[in-house]
Short mmCIF file of C-alpha atoms in Angstrom, two decimals:
data_model
loop_
_atom_site.label_atom_id
_atom_site.label_comp_id
_atom_site.label_asym_id
_atom_site.label_seq_id
_atom_site.Cartn_x
_atom_site.Cartn_y
_atom_site.Cartn_z
CA MET A 436 -8.92 -49.86 1.39
CA GLY A 437 -6.31 -47.71 -0.36
CA SER A 438 -8.43 -47.26 -3.49
CA GLU A 439 -11.42 -46.25 -1.34
CA GLN A 440 -9.35 -43.56 0.36
CA ILE A 441 -8.15 -42.31 -3.03
CA HIS A 442 -11.72 -42.10 -4.34
CA GLN A 443 -12.87 -40.26 -1.21
CA GLU A 444 -9.77 -37.99 -1.10
CA ARG A 445 -8.90 -39.18 2.42
CA ASN A 446 -5.23 -38.88 1.55
CA THR A 447 -2.53 -36.28 1.12
CA LEU A 448 0.30 -35.80 -1.34
CA GLY A 449 3.84 -34.80 -0.45
CA ILE A 450 6.44 -33.79 -3.03
CA GLU A 451 10.07 -33.31 -2.02
CA PHE A 452 13.03 -32.09 -4.03
CA GLY A 453 16.02 -33.87 -2.57
CA SER A 454 19.63 -33.53 -3.64
CA THR A 455 19.64 -36.49 -6.04
CA ARG A 456 15.99 -37.50 -6.28
CA ILE A 457 12.60 -35.85 -6.48
CA LYS A 458 9.98 -37.93 -4.72
CA ALA A 459 6.22 -37.93 -4.38
CA CYS A 460 4.41 -39.84 -1.64
CA LEU A 461 0.67 -40.42 -1.38
CA VAL A 462 -0.26 -41.00 2.26
CA GLY A 463 -3.49 -42.41 3.67
CA GLU A 464 -5.43 -41.07 6.65
CA ALA A 465 -3.68 -43.45 9.06
CA GLY A 466 -0.25 -42.35 7.85
CA GLN A 467 0.31 -45.37 5.62
CA THR A 468 2.12 -44.95 2.31
CA LEU A 469 -0.33 -45.70 -0.51
CA ALA A 470 1.99 -45.05 -3.46
CA THR A 471 5.23 -43.32 -4.36
CA GLY A 472 6.83 -41.87 -7.46
CA SER A 473 10.27 -40.46 -8.15
CA SER A 474 12.71 -39.17 -10.71
CA PRO A 475 16.47 -38.67 -10.45
CA TRP A 476 18.29 -35.39 -10.90
CA GLU A 477 21.75 -34.05 -10.14
CA SER A 478 23.19 -30.67 -9.30
CA GLU A 479 25.64 -29.10 -11.74
CA LEU A 480 28.87 -27.25 -11.01
CA ARG A 481 28.50 -24.38 -13.46
CA ASP A 482 31.05 -21.56 -13.49
CA GLY A 483 32.04 -22.50 -9.96
CA VAL A 484 28.44 -22.53 -8.68
CA TRP A 485 26.51 -25.61 -7.54
CA THR A 486 23.09 -25.23 -9.15
CA TYR A 487 19.99 -26.85 -10.63
CA SER A 488 18.28 -25.28 -13.63
CA LEU A 489 14.66 -24.23 -13.19
CA GLY A 490 13.91 -26.21 -16.33
CA ALA A 491 15.09 -29.30 -14.47
CA VAL A 492 12.84 -28.31 -11.55
CA ARG A 493 9.77 -28.25 -13.79
CA GLN A 494 10.72 -31.37 -15.72
CA GLY A 495 11.44 -33.29 -12.53
CA LEU A 496 8.15 -32.19 -10.99
CA VAL A 497 6.19 -33.48 -13.99
CA SER A 498 8.13 -36.74 -14.22
CA THR A 499 7.78 -37.47 -10.52
CA TYR A 500 4.04 -36.85 -10.46
CA ALA A 501 3.56 -38.97 -13.60
CA ASP A 502 5.45 -41.82 -11.92
CA LEU A 503 3.22 -41.49 -8.83
CA ALA A 504 0.01 -41.43 -10.89
CA ALA A 505 1.12 -44.55 -12.78
CA SER A 506 1.87 -46.26 -9.46
CA VAL A 507 -1.59 -45.38 -8.12
CA GLN A 508 -3.16 -46.83 -11.26
CA GLU A 509 -1.10 -50.00 -11.02
CA LEU A 510 -1.53 -50.58 -7.27
CA HIS A 511 -5.10 -49.43 -6.76
CA GLY A 512 -6.71 -49.43 -10.21
CA VAL A 513 -7.87 -45.79 -10.05
CA GLU A 514 -6.98 -42.49 -11.69
CA LEU A 515 -5.52 -39.89 -9.36
CA ARG A 516 -7.93 -36.99 -9.88
CA ALA A 517 -7.79 -35.26 -6.49
CA VAL A 518 -6.25 -35.52 -3.04
CA GLY A 519 -7.20 -34.05 0.31
CA ALA A 520 -4.21 -31.70 0.50
CA ILE A 521 -0.73 -31.21 -0.97
CA GLY A 522 2.61 -30.12 0.48
CA VAL A 523 5.94 -29.25 -1.13
CA SER A 524 9.33 -29.69 0.51
CA ALA A 525 12.88 -29.22 -0.71
CA MET A 526 16.51 -28.74 0.25
CA MET A 527 16.78 -25.73 2.54
CA HIS A 528 18.86 -22.57 2.25
CA GLY A 529 20.57 -21.28 -0.84
CA TYR A 530 19.72 -18.30 -3.01
CA LEU A 531 16.79 -17.94 -5.40
CA ALA A 532 16.46 -14.29 -6.43
CA LEU A 533 13.50 -13.38 -8.67
CA ASP A 534 12.53 -10.16 -10.43
CA SER A 535 9.05 -8.62 -10.43
CA ALA A 536 7.99 -10.93 -13.29
CA GLY A 537 9.09 -14.01 -11.34
CA GLU A 538 12.13 -14.60 -13.54
CA LEU A 539 15.40 -15.85 -12.08
CA LEU A 540 18.05 -13.13 -11.92
CA THR A 541 21.07 -15.36 -11.31
CA PRO A 542 21.52 -19.15 -11.33
CA PHE A 543 20.03 -20.85 -8.27
CA ARG A 544 22.82 -21.12 -5.68
CA THR A 545 22.22 -24.23 -3.62
CA TRP A 546 23.13 -24.99 -0.01
CA ARG A 547 26.34 -26.60 -1.22
CA ASN A 548 27.94 -23.28 -2.22
CA THR A 549 30.41 -21.86 0.30
CA THR A 550 31.34 -18.54 -1.33
CA THR A 551 29.79 -16.39 1.40
CA THR A 552 32.51 -16.42 4.06
CA GLN A 553 32.78 -12.63 4.29
CA ALA A 554 29.04 -12.02 4.50
CA ALA A 555 28.37 -14.85 6.96
CA GLY A 556 31.16 -13.61 9.24
CA LEU A 557 29.92 -10.01 9.28
CA LEU A 558 26.31 -11.09 9.87
CA THR A 559 27.29 -13.46 12.69
CA GLU A 560 29.24 -10.68 14.40
CA GLU A 561 26.43 -8.14 14.02
CA PHE A 562 23.56 -10.46 14.92
CA GLY A 563 25.28 -12.29 17.80
CA GLN A 564 23.98 -15.51 16.26
CA ASN A 565 25.66 -17.95 13.91
CA ILE A 566 24.71 -17.26 10.30
CA PRO A 567 25.93 -20.22 8.24
CA LEU A 568 27.50 -19.81 4.81
CA ARG A 569 24.55 -21.49 3.07
CA TRP A 570 21.75 -19.33 4.53
CA SER A 571 19.83 -17.15 2.07
CA VAL A 572 20.64 -13.92 3.91
CA ALA A 573 24.36 -14.73 3.69
CA HIS A 574 24.08 -15.22 -0.07
CA TYR A 575 22.08 -12.02 -0.47
CA TYR A 576 24.46 -9.95 1.65
CA GLN A 577 27.47 -11.38 -0.20
CA ALA A 578 25.83 -10.31 -3.48
CA ILE A 579 25.46 -6.80 -2.00
CA LEU A 580 29.09 -6.74 -0.83
CA ASP A 581 30.22 -7.87 -4.28
CA ALA A 582 28.01 -5.21 -5.91
CA GLU A 583 26.40 -7.81 -8.18
CA SER A 584 24.37 -6.02 -10.84
CA HIS A 585 21.20 -8.01 -10.22
CA VAL A 586 20.77 -6.88 -6.60
CA PRO A 587 18.68 -3.70 -7.21
CA ARG A 588 16.27 -5.71 -9.37
CA VAL A 589 15.51 -8.40 -6.77
CA HIS A 590 11.78 -8.44 -6.04
CA THR A 591 11.49 -11.75 -4.17
CA LEU A 592 13.85 -14.07 -2.35
CA THR A 593 12.68 -17.61 -1.74
CA THR A 594 13.75 -21.22 -1.33
CA LEU A 595 13.34 -24.09 -3.75
CA ALA A 596 10.25 -25.32 -1.87
CA GLY A 597 8.82 -21.80 -1.90
CA TYR A 598 9.48 -21.48 -5.63
CA VAL A 599 7.71 -24.75 -6.52
CA HIS A 600 4.85 -23.89 -4.15
CA HIS A 601 4.38 -20.59 -6.00
CA LEU A 602 4.40 -22.36 -9.37
CA LEU A 603 1.49 -24.54 -8.21
CA THR A 604 -0.53 -22.07 -6.14
CA GLY A 605 0.48 -18.56 -7.18
CA THR A 606 1.17 -17.84 -3.50
CA HIS A 607 4.49 -16.62 -2.07
CA ILE A 608 4.76 -18.06 1.44
CA LEU A 609 7.08 -20.28 3.50
CA GLY A 610 6.68 -22.61 6.41
CA ILE A 611 8.51 -21.32 9.45
CA GLY A 612 11.09 -24.11 9.41
CA ASP A 613 12.14 -23.33 5.84
CA ALA A 614 12.05 -19.60 6.56
CA SER A 615 14.44 -20.11 9.47
CA GLY A 616 17.12 -21.05 6.93
CA MET A 617 16.65 -17.74 5.15
CA PHE A 618 16.76 -15.35 8.12
CA PRO A 619 16.65 -15.81 11.92
CA ILE A 620 13.21 -16.43 13.41
CA ASP A 621 11.81 -14.97 16.63
CA PRO A 622 10.11 -17.94 18.38
CA VAL A 623 7.87 -15.56 20.34
CA THR A 624 6.33 -13.87 17.29
CA GLY A 625 6.73 -16.82 14.91
CA ASP A 626 8.11 -14.41 12.31
CA TYR A 627 11.44 -13.04 11.15
CA ASP A 628 13.36 -11.39 13.99
CA ALA A 629 12.36 -7.73 13.76
CA GLU A 630 15.40 -6.41 15.63
CA LEU A 631 17.80 -8.29 13.36
CA LEU A 632 15.94 -7.07 10.27
CA GLN A 633 16.54 -3.53 11.53
CA ARG A 634 20.22 -4.27 12.06
CA PHE A 635 20.47 -5.62 8.52
CA SER A 636 18.85 -2.43 7.23
CA GLN A 637 21.50 -0.38 9.04
CA MET A 638 24.30 -2.59 7.67
CA THR A 639 23.14 -2.00 4.08
CA ALA A 640 22.02 1.64 4.40
CA GLY A 641 24.69 2.89 1.99
CA ASP A 642 24.17 0.18 -0.65
CA GLU A 643 21.95 0.20 -3.71
CA THR A 644 19.60 -2.66 -2.86
CA GLY A 645 16.16 -1.74 -4.20
CA ARG A 646 13.42 -3.25 -2.03
CA THR A 647 14.06 -3.69 1.68
CA LEU A 648 14.73 -7.19 3.02
CA PRO A 649 11.35 -7.49 4.84
CA LYS A 650 9.64 -6.96 1.46
CA LEU A 651 11.89 -9.48 -0.27
CA LEU A 652 11.36 -12.31 2.20
CA PRO A 653 8.26 -14.52 1.84
CA PRO A 654 5.55 -14.29 4.53
CA VAL A 655 5.90 -16.97 7.22
CA ALA A 656 3.25 -19.56 8.16
CA SER A 657 3.26 -22.10 10.97
CA ALA A 658 2.19 -25.74 10.75
CA GLY A 659 -1.56 -26.20 10.36
CA ALA A 660 -2.09 -23.11 8.23
CA GLN A 661 -3.69 -23.08 4.79
CA ALA A 662 -1.17 -21.77 2.26
CA GLY A 663 -3.07 -21.53 -1.00
CA PHE A 664 -4.82 -23.81 -3.47
CA LEU A 665 -3.80 -25.58 -6.66
CA THR A 666 -4.50 -23.21 -9.53
CA PRO A 667 -5.64 -24.38 -12.98
CA GLU A 668 -2.18 -23.43 -14.27
CA GLY A 669 -0.54 -25.33 -11.43
CA ALA A 670 -2.68 -28.41 -12.08
CA GLN A 671 -1.74 -28.31 -15.76
CA LEU A 672 1.95 -28.02 -14.89
CA LEU A 673 1.86 -30.86 -12.38
CA ASP A 674 -0.28 -33.15 -14.55
CA PRO A 675 -0.23 -32.22 -18.26
CA THR A 676 -2.77 -34.99 -18.96
CA GLY A 677 -5.44 -32.79 -17.34
CA THR A 678 -6.59 -35.56 -14.98
CA LEU A 679 -5.69 -33.78 -11.74
CA GLU A 680 -8.32 -31.28 -10.65
CA PRO A 681 -7.45 -27.76 -9.43
CA GLY A 682 -8.63 -26.29 -6.11
CA ILE A 683 -6.72 -28.65 -3.79
CA MET A 684 -5.52 -27.05 -0.53
CA PHE A 685 -1.80 -26.72 0.23
CA CYS A 686 0.03 -26.60 3.54
CA PRO A 687 2.96 -24.18 3.95
CA PRO A 688 6.03 -25.35 1.99
CA GLU A 689 8.76 -26.65 4.25
CA GLY A 690 12.46 -27.45 4.15
CA ASP A 691 13.88 -30.93 4.43
CA ALA A 692 14.89 -30.32 8.04
CA GLY A 693 11.30 -29.67 9.12
CA THR A 694 9.85 -32.58 7.18
CA GLY A 695 12.52 -34.85 8.65
CA MET A 696 11.46 -33.82 12.15
CA VAL A 697 7.84 -34.63 11.31
CA ALA A 698 8.73 -37.93 9.60
CA THR A 699 10.49 -39.06 12.77
CA ASN A 700 8.05 -37.51 15.27
CA ALA A 701 10.87 -35.44 16.73
CA VAL A 702 9.21 -32.06 17.28
CA ARG A 703 9.11 -31.95 21.09
CA ALA A 704 11.86 -30.59 23.34
CA ARG A 705 14.67 -33.10 24.00
CA THR A 706 13.87 -35.06 20.85
CA GLY A 707 16.23 -35.26 17.92
CA ASN A 708 16.47 -36.67 14.45
CA VAL A 709 19.16 -37.38 11.91
CA SER A 710 18.71 -37.19 8.15
CA VAL A 711 21.10 -39.30 6.09
CA GLY A 712 21.34 -38.39 2.43
CA THR A 713 23.54 -36.35 0.10
CA SER A 714 23.99 -34.09 3.09
CA THR A 715 23.72 -35.28 6.68
CA PHE A 716 22.29 -33.28 9.54
CA ALA A 717 21.04 -33.67 13.09
CA MET A 718 18.22 -31.64 14.63
CA LEU A 719 17.70 -31.28 18.40
CA VAL A 720 14.64 -29.43 19.69
CA LEU A 721 15.88 -27.15 22.46
CA GLU A 722 14.48 -26.47 25.90
CA ASP A 723 16.51 -23.25 26.19
CA SER A 724 18.81 -21.16 24.03
CA LEU A 725 22.45 -22.22 23.69
CA ARG A 726 24.88 -20.72 26.18
CA SER A 727 27.06 -19.24 23.46
CA THR A 728 27.25 -18.65 19.72
CA ARG A 729 28.99 -21.58 18.04
CA SER A 730 29.97 -21.56 14.39
CA GLU A 731 29.34 -25.31 14.16
CA ILE A 732 25.67 -25.00 15.21
CA ASP A 733 22.74 -23.42 13.34
CA ILE A 734 19.64 -22.25 15.16
CA VAL A 735 16.54 -22.97 13.10
CA ALA A 736 12.91 -23.83 13.93
CA THR A 737 10.43 -26.68 13.96
CA PRO A 738 7.39 -26.32 11.69
CA ASP A 739 5.54 -24.99 14.77
CA ALA A 740 8.21 -22.44 15.75
CA LYS A 741 10.27 -24.13 18.48
CA LEU A 742 14.00 -23.44 18.46
CA VAL A 743 16.19 -26.22 17.10
CA ALA A 744 19.95 -26.74 17.19
CA MET A 745 21.08 -28.04 13.83
CA VAL A 746 24.38 -29.72 13.03
CA HIS A 747 24.60 -29.62 9.23
CA CYS A 748 27.17 -31.42 7.11
CA ASN A 749 27.43 -30.65 3.39
CA ASN A 750 28.56 -34.21 2.74
CA GLY A 751 26.76 -37.45 3.45
CA ALA A 752 26.31 -40.78 1.68
CA SER A 753 27.12 -39.69 -1.90
CA GLU A 754 30.67 -41.06 -1.91
CA LEU A 755 29.46 -44.32 -0.40
CA GLY A 756 26.84 -44.46 -3.14
CA ALA A 757 29.50 -43.84 -5.78
CA TRP A 758 31.50 -46.84 -4.57
CA ALA A 759 28.36 -48.98 -4.54
CA GLY A 760 27.79 -47.90 -8.14
CA LEU A 761 31.33 -48.92 -9.03
CA PHE A 762 30.84 -52.37 -7.50
CA GLY A 763 27.54 -52.68 -9.36
CA GLU A 764 29.33 -51.83 -12.61
CA PHE A 765 31.97 -54.46 -11.82
CA LEU A 766 29.26 -57.08 -11.32
CA ALA A 767 27.67 -56.08 -14.62
CA THR A 768 30.94 -56.64 -16.47
CA LEU A 769 30.89 -60.19 -15.09
CA GLY A 770 27.37 -60.67 -16.38
CA HIS A 771 25.58 -60.26 -13.05
CA GLN A 772 22.81 -57.68 -12.76
CA ALA A 773 22.13 -56.58 -9.18
CA ASP A 774 19.61 -54.19 -7.67
CA PRO A 775 21.32 -51.16 -6.04
CA ASP A 776 19.96 -52.19 -2.63
CA GLU A 777 21.50 -55.65 -3.10
CA VAL A 778 24.86 -54.07 -3.90
CA PHE A 779 24.67 -51.93 -0.78
CA GLN A 780 23.80 -54.98 1.31
CA ALA A 781 26.69 -56.99 -0.11
CA MET A 782 29.10 -54.11 0.34
CA LEU A 783 28.09 -53.17 3.88
CA GLY A 784 27.13 -56.60 5.18
CA GLY A 785 30.47 -57.19 6.86
CA ALA A 786 31.28 -53.57 7.74
CA LEU A 787 30.38 -53.91 11.41
CA GLU A 788 32.30 -57.17 11.71
CA ALA A 789 35.60 -55.48 10.86
CA ASP A 790 37.36 -54.64 14.11
CA ALA A 791 39.53 -51.74 15.26
CA SER A 792 42.56 -53.29 13.56
CA GLN A 793 41.10 -51.69 10.45
CA ASN A 794 41.58 -48.18 11.88
CA GLY A 795 44.63 -47.85 9.65
CA LEU A 796 42.19 -47.54 6.75
CA LEU A 797 40.50 -44.14 6.55
CA ALA A 798 37.96 -42.84 4.05
CA TYR A 799 36.93 -39.24 3.46
CA ASN A 800 33.49 -38.69 1.97
CA LEU A 801 34.06 -35.00 1.25
CA LEU A 802 32.80 -34.12 -2.23
CA ALA A 803 32.13 -30.52 -1.23
CA ALA A 804 33.58 -28.10 1.28
CA GLU A 805 32.75 -28.86 4.91
CA PRO A 806 32.86 -25.64 6.97
CA LEU A 807 32.03 -27.48 10.20
CA ILE A 808 35.48 -29.11 10.20
CA GLY A 809 37.40 -26.37 8.40
CA VAL A 810 37.65 -28.02 4.98
CA ASP A 811 37.41 -25.49 2.14
CA ARG A 812 37.57 -27.93 -0.78
CA GLY A 813 36.15 -31.43 -0.74
CA ARG A 814 38.37 -34.18 -2.10
CA PRO A 815 37.15 -37.80 -1.64
CA MET A 816 40.08 -39.89 -0.46
CA ILE A 817 41.14 -43.26 0.90
CA LEU A 818 44.21 -43.56 3.14
CA ARG A 819 45.77 -46.84 4.27
CA THR A 820 48.84 -47.71 6.26
CA PRO A 821 50.91 -50.45 4.60
CA GLU A 822 50.35 -52.90 7.46
CA THR A 823 46.56 -52.54 7.34
CA PRO A 824 45.06 -55.31 5.16
CA LEU A 825 42.72 -54.19 2.39
CA THR A 826 39.51 -56.18 2.76
CA LEU A 827 35.98 -55.52 1.58
CA ALA A 828 34.73 -55.44 5.18
CA GLY A 829 37.42 -52.97 6.27
CA PHE A 830 36.91 -50.79 3.20
CA ALA A 831 33.12 -50.72 3.71
CA ARG A 832 33.58 -49.97 7.40
CA ALA A 833 35.78 -46.95 6.66
CA GLN A 834 33.34 -45.61 4.06
CA LEU A 835 30.32 -46.12 6.33
CA LEU A 836 31.87 -44.58 9.43
CA SER A 837 33.06 -41.58 7.41
CA VAL A 838 29.44 -40.74 6.52
CA PHE A 839 28.84 -39.76 10.16
CA ALA A 840 32.28 -38.39 11.07
CA ALA A 841 31.72 -34.65 10.56
CA LEU A 842 28.30 -34.99 12.19
CA SER A 843 29.90 -36.60 15.23
CA VAL A 844 32.34 -33.68 15.50
CA GLY A 845 29.40 -31.28 15.60
CA MET A 846 27.59 -33.37 18.19
CA ARG A 847 30.61 -33.09 20.47
CA VAL A 848 30.12 -29.32 20.36
CA LEU A 849 26.49 -29.66 21.43
CA THR A 850 27.56 -31.85 24.32
CA GLU A 851 29.93 -29.07 25.41
CA GLU A 852 26.94 -26.69 25.32
CA GLY A 853 25.03 -28.93 27.71
CA VAL A 854 22.45 -30.01 25.14
CA SER A 855 21.18 -33.55 25.64
CA VAL A 856 18.66 -35.77 23.92
CA ASP A 857 16.90 -38.90 25.10
CA ARG A 858 16.85 -40.69 21.76
CA PHE A 859 17.49 -39.93 18.13
CA PHE A 860 15.17 -40.89 15.31
CA ALA A 861 16.78 -41.36 11.91
CA HIS A 862 15.52 -41.37 8.34
CA GLY A 863 16.94 -41.65 4.86
CA GLY A 864 17.49 -44.24 2.15
CA LEU A 865 20.79 -45.49 3.61
CA LEU A 866 18.82 -46.93 6.53
CA ARG A 867 17.46 -49.63 4.23
CA THR A 868 20.72 -51.54 4.65
CA GLY A 869 19.46 -54.09 7.17
CA GLY A 870 20.26 -52.03 10.25
CA VAL A 871 23.98 -51.67 9.42
CA ALA A 872 23.86 -47.89 9.00
CA GLN A 873 21.61 -47.60 12.07
CA HIS A 874 24.18 -49.41 14.24
CA ALA A 875 26.99 -47.24 12.90
CA LEU A 876 25.01 -44.04 13.52
CA ALA A 877 24.18 -45.10 17.09
CA ALA A 878 27.88 -45.67 17.77
CA ALA A 879 28.78 -42.30 16.24
CA LEU A 880 26.21 -40.46 18.37
CA GLY A 881 26.67 -42.54 21.49
CA THR A 882 22.89 -42.60 21.84
CA PRO A 883 20.05 -45.02 20.95
CA VAL A 884 18.79 -44.50 17.40
CA ALA A 885 15.25 -45.39 16.37
CA VAL A 886 13.93 -45.89 12.84
CA THR A 887 10.20 -45.71 12.10
CA LYS A 888 8.43 -47.73 9.43
CA ASP A 889 8.24 -44.82 6.99
CA ALA A 890 11.74 -43.52 7.69
CA THR A 891 13.05 -44.42 4.25
CA GLU A 892 10.24 -42.35 2.65
CA GLY A 893 11.75 -39.37 4.47
CA GLY A 894 10.69 -35.83 3.68
CA ALA A 895 8.06 -36.65 1.05
CA TRP A 896 6.14 -38.57 3.71
CA GLY A 897 6.83 -35.81 6.24
CA ILE A 898 5.43 -33.02 4.08
CA ALA A 899 2.40 -35.17 3.19
CA THR A 900 1.84 -35.53 6.93
CA LEU A 901 2.08 -31.76 7.40
CA ALA A 902 -0.49 -31.41 4.63
CA ALA A 903 -2.73 -33.82 6.56
CA TYR A 904 -2.33 -31.66 9.66
CA SER A 905 -3.39 -28.55 7.74
CA ARG A 906 -6.41 -30.44 6.44
CA ALA A 907 -7.24 -31.65 9.95
CA VAL A 908 -7.09 -28.08 11.26
CA ALA A 909 -9.21 -26.82 8.36
CA THR A 910 -11.87 -29.51 8.87
CA GLY A 911 -11.93 -29.15 12.66
CA THR A 912 -10.56 -32.60 13.51
CA ALA A 913 -7.38 -31.12 15.02
CA THR A 914 -9.01 -28.22 16.86
CA ASP A 915 -6.86 -26.96 19.76
CA ARG A 916 -4.32 -29.75 19.24
CA SER A 917 -0.69 -28.80 18.73
CA LEU A 918 1.37 -30.46 16.04
CA PRO A 919 3.23 -32.68 18.58
CA ASP A 920 -0.04 -33.82 20.17
CA TRP A 921 -1.67 -34.50 16.81
CA LEU A 922 1.34 -36.50 15.63
CA ASP A 923 1.36 -38.57 18.84
CA GLU A 924 -2.38 -39.25 18.82
CA ASP A 925 -3.28 -39.55 15.12
CA VAL A 926 -0.14 -40.58 13.26
CA PHE A 927 2.36 -42.39 15.49
CA ALA A 928 0.04 -43.88 18.13
CA GLY A 929 0.40 -47.40 16.75
CA SER A 930 3.95 -47.19 15.47
CA ALA A 931 6.69 -49.35 16.89
CA PRO A 932 10.07 -47.94 15.89
CA GLU A 933 13.06 -50.23 15.75
CA THR A 934 15.63 -48.95 18.23
CA VAL A 935 19.32 -49.78 18.34
CA ALA A 936 21.34 -48.94 21.46
CA PRO A 937 25.12 -48.81 20.98
CA THR A 938 27.38 -50.92 23.16
CA GLU A 939 30.22 -49.30 25.10
CA ALA A 940 32.66 -51.18 22.86
CA ALA A 941 31.03 -49.77 19.71
CA ILE A 942 31.10 -46.22 21.11
CA SER A 943 34.76 -46.59 22.07
CA ASP A 944 35.66 -48.06 18.67
CA TYR A 945 33.97 -45.18 16.84
CA ALA A 946 35.68 -42.61 19.07
CA THR A 947 39.06 -44.13 18.16
CA PHE A 948 38.16 -44.03 14.47
CA LEU A 949 36.98 -40.42 14.75
CA ASP A 950 40.16 -39.24 16.48
CA GLN A 951 42.25 -40.71 13.68
CA TRP A 952 39.85 -39.35 11.04
CA VAL A 953 40.14 -35.83 12.47
CA THR A 954 43.94 -36.10 12.56
CA GLY A 955 43.90 -37.17 8.92
CA LEU A 956 42.03 -34.02 7.92
CA ALA A 957 45.44 -32.39 7.49
CA VAL A 958 45.91 -34.65 4.46
CA GLU A 959 42.41 -33.79 3.21
CA ARG A 960 43.15 -30.07 3.39
CA ALA A 961 46.49 -30.56 1.66
CA ALA A 962 44.74 -32.44 -1.15
CA GLY A 963 42.36 -29.52 -1.55
CA GLU A 964 45.32 -27.19 -2.01
CA ALA A 965 47.23 -29.54 -4.32
CA LEU A 966 44.19 -30.30 -6.51
CA ALA A 967 42.57 -26.85 -6.49
#
């Protein structure tokens, strides 16, 4: 059945640039995953800036597609010559400034950089809306304030997804969800907020900036739109073998927040999703605006322009993954080779069995700064009181619970704002650990957490699904159906997510852990100062 769909192009391709892995996912017309491909990559701390080189972007794109094409050949016995539609997704935010020839003017500054405190503060005060440190407009305004020499030569600002989309289609455009991490969106117009653009113009009237911000920002497109076609040059870049044919339609490029919402079918009001990866974030689709401006909460948008409250944490499961790697290395020295998933299972298997007596063992997963909790420099740490026994279960418990600690702090803020959600959907590779991470997340949120069958495919599956929606709109099979309706009726109608509801004891235990974890942040901050 899969090979027939591939021959008849009844499939879509999603490509996502995550923090540590680039992934491609070929999805069938019923939403099933037909094949995947991936390649690893890592950000670099270069001259104090977290970045990825654009050479690594191109190389990773080629390697990932080649891995997917090989998987299609192996699983289905066919060459991947064409697909029904393609979508590109990537980490949101950051700063990609290009000149008129499309060349990068300064190294790509990713979401992880927190050097924009002055700009973000001034913008938040002027706009009356929280502008996080990692947003593109904060980076751009900071460059203006610092009188960086490249500013007058900026011709285009974009995101990583927008950049890759342009490489493949020649079209500068962004999906509205990704655009909402560059500059605030007006949900009524489905475009950048015109009043705030005017305020930004007034703020920078005396500066040498070259083109105005409205001309720098990419045009915005909502879910279902056509956003260009694969050019011959793009096809050659993606598949140097020349097998892939040009002319394939693209959906608007989206950020990982938007594709996570789609992957978990959490695009209606009062639905929420959590993404667990290198960073961790929760998205709640709002019924109304927040009562006040809160520095802990971003306001972004769904791919179809509904307002979303976002709790974003710069740190996620990376430190946990590093420890799993260490244990895997230890096994290798003893002559035992283990799959990474097996190591995670062995490490985390007893984590939920360790009781509150282990609360004297704290772990901090902070590799980078975490503005949400007032940490300027990330320093991974383990703290233990002398009377607390050091066991594998207790150690794994502390590491696992720390993954969701900063997120839980942010969720407390949303509760104070009167925002509620009926159920969270979660996605991310950590959820492969036999339900252990799902149980811990449910306890941290104090809410049932559901995981769908394709949750571990994450954003690559989500952007492939958005590509399918654009194709359905273009072919008339989704006429007059909103994205939420189409997802309910055509994609998730037969799905049966696995839901975990936390017990009162688990919620209470996590709250105790979190209180001690927050108290221990004083040590974390001191470590940042001591090891600057």
